[in-house]
Structures are given as structure tokens and as C-alpha cells.
Amino acid sequence: MTQAGASDSDHKKSLVREAAGTKTWRHVVRADADAAAAYLNADPAQGPGEATIATRPDGQIDILAFL
């Protein structure tokens, strides 16, 4: 399984700061399901109902996360 890297956590935290206290749906693409799971579990982790994923025809994963 792919581990969440500092870059995933840093990316998510920057999106949260950018939103200035207002949660917004964000779109992110990851290479595979393991990378998508690692992203969603990176700090701050998504809670129930705060994310959805879909597989693209090329095998990459679209993530919609509520940050």
C-alpha cells in the first residue's frame, strides 16, 4: 500500500488554508487506488461523506474531497 507522503499532507493543508475556514469540494487525481487512499488518509483525514472517488479509463483515480 502506498504511504501518505508529506507532500499529500502539505497539499491538503494548503487547500484548507486557501479556503479560509469555508470547506469546498476539491478535485485531485492520483495514480492508483493505493495512492488515492493514502491521500484521503493524510492529515487532515477526510471524514464520512467528505470524499468520493472514481476510476478513470486510464486507471488513475479522480478524488473529490471536501476540504
mmCIF file of C-alpha atoms in Angstrom:
data_model
loop_
_atom_site.group_PDB
_atom_site.id
_atom_site.type_symbol
_atom_site.label_atom_id
_atom_site.label_comp_id
_atom_site.label_asym_id
_atom_site.label_seq_id
_atom_site.Cartn_x
_atom_site.Cartn_y
_atom_site.Cartn_z
ATOM 1 C CA MET A 1 0.000 0.000 0.000
ATOM 2 C CA THR A 2 1.213 3.496 -0.817
ATOM 3 C CA GLN A 3 2.030 5.565 2.239
ATOM 4 C CA ALA A 4 0.823 9.133 2.610
ATOM 5 C CA GLY A 5 3.742 11.411 1.983
ATOM 6 C CA ALA A 6 4.450 14.811 3.414
ATOM 7 C CA SER A 7 3.514 16.293 0.056
ATOM 8 C CA ASP A 8 -0.059 14.922 0.316
ATOM 9 C CA SER A 9 -0.465 16.345 3.789
ATOM 10 C CA ASP A 10 1.119 19.660 2.796
ATOM 11 C CA HIS A 11 -1.123 19.849 -0.279
ATOM 12 C CA LYS A 12 -4.283 19.233 1.735
ATOM 13 C CA LYS A 13 -3.276 21.727 4.435
ATOM 14 C CA SER A 14 -2.608 24.393 1.798
ATOM 15 C CA LEU A 15 -6.093 23.813 0.337
ATOM 16 C CA VAL A 16 -7.623 24.163 3.810
ATOM 17 C CA ARG A 17 -5.705 27.421 4.430
ATOM 18 C CA GLU A 18 -6.702 28.702 0.987
ATOM 19 C CA ALA A 19 -10.386 28.122 1.774
ATOM 20 C CA ALA A 20 -10.085 30.378 4.860
ATOM 21 C CA GLY A 21 -12.434 28.396 7.086
ATOM 22 C CA THR A 22 -15.005 27.537 4.425
ATOM 23 C CA LYS A 23 -14.972 23.929 3.262
ATOM 24 C CA THR A 24 -15.041 23.477 -0.508
ATOM 25 C CA TRP A 25 -15.115 20.446 -2.808
ATOM 26 C CA ARG A 26 -11.680 19.960 -4.416
ATOM 27 C CA HIS A 27 -10.628 17.735 -7.322
ATOM 28 C CA VAL A 28 -7.363 15.760 -7.165
ATOM 29 C CA VAL A 29 -6.026 12.972 -9.416
ATOM 30 C CA ARG A 30 -3.852 10.145 -8.065
ATOM 31 C CA ALA A 31 -2.093 7.326 -9.940
ATOM 32 C CA ASP A 32 -3.955 4.379 -8.389
ATOM 33 C CA ALA A 33 -6.303 3.291 -5.589
ATOM 34 C CA ASP A 34 -3.489 2.965 -3.029
ATOM 35 C CA ALA A 35 -2.297 6.497 -3.757
ATOM 36 C CA ALA A 36 -5.882 7.769 -3.517
ATOM 37 C CA ALA A 37 -6.384 6.077 -0.142
ATOM 38 C CA ALA A 38 -3.084 7.479 1.120
ATOM 39 C CA TYR A 39 -4.141 10.965 0.022
ATOM 40 C CA LEU A 40 -7.522 10.720 1.737
ATOM 41 C CA ASN A 41 -5.923 9.443 4.958
ATOM 42 C CA ALA A 42 -3.218 12.131 5.008
ATOM 43 C CA ASP A 43 -3.655 14.806 7.664
ATOM 44 C CA PRO A 44 -6.287 16.218 7.734
ATOM 45 C CA ALA A 45 -8.086 12.931 7.021
ATOM 46 C CA GLN A 46 -11.490 13.013 5.361
ATOM 47 C CA GLY A 47 -14.470 12.040 7.468
ATOM 48 C CA PRO A 48 -17.601 10.159 6.426
ATOM 49 C CA GLY A 49 -19.221 11.725 3.370
ATOM 50 C CA GLU A 50 -16.317 14.106 2.747
ATOM 51 C CA ALA A 51 -14.857 12.334 -0.278
ATOM 52 C CA THR A 52 -15.771 10.343 -3.335
ATOM 53 C CA ILE A 53 -13.563 8.602 -5.872
ATOM 54 C CA ALA A 54 -13.951 7.340 -9.436
ATOM 55 C CA THR A 55 -11.618 5.316 -11.620
ATOM 56 C CA ARG A 56 -10.648 6.813 -14.979
ATOM 57 C CA PRO A 57 -10.314 4.629 -18.102
ATOM 58 C CA ASP A 58 -6.507 5.017 -17.843
ATOM 59 C CA GLY A 59 -6.506 3.577 -14.297
ATOM 60 C CA GLN A 60 -5.916 6.863 -12.496
ATOM 61 C CA ILE A 61 -8.260 7.879 -9.702
ATOM 62 C CA ASP A 62 -10.337 11.069 -9.538
ATOM 63 C CA ILE A 63 -10.846 12.251 -5.966
ATOM 64 C CA LEU A 64 -13.430 14.804 -4.887
ATOM 65 C CA ALA A 65 -12.607 15.814 -1.327
ATOM 66 C CA PHE A 66 -14.458 18.246 0.916
ATOM 67 C CA LEU A 67 -11.694 20.352 2.477
#
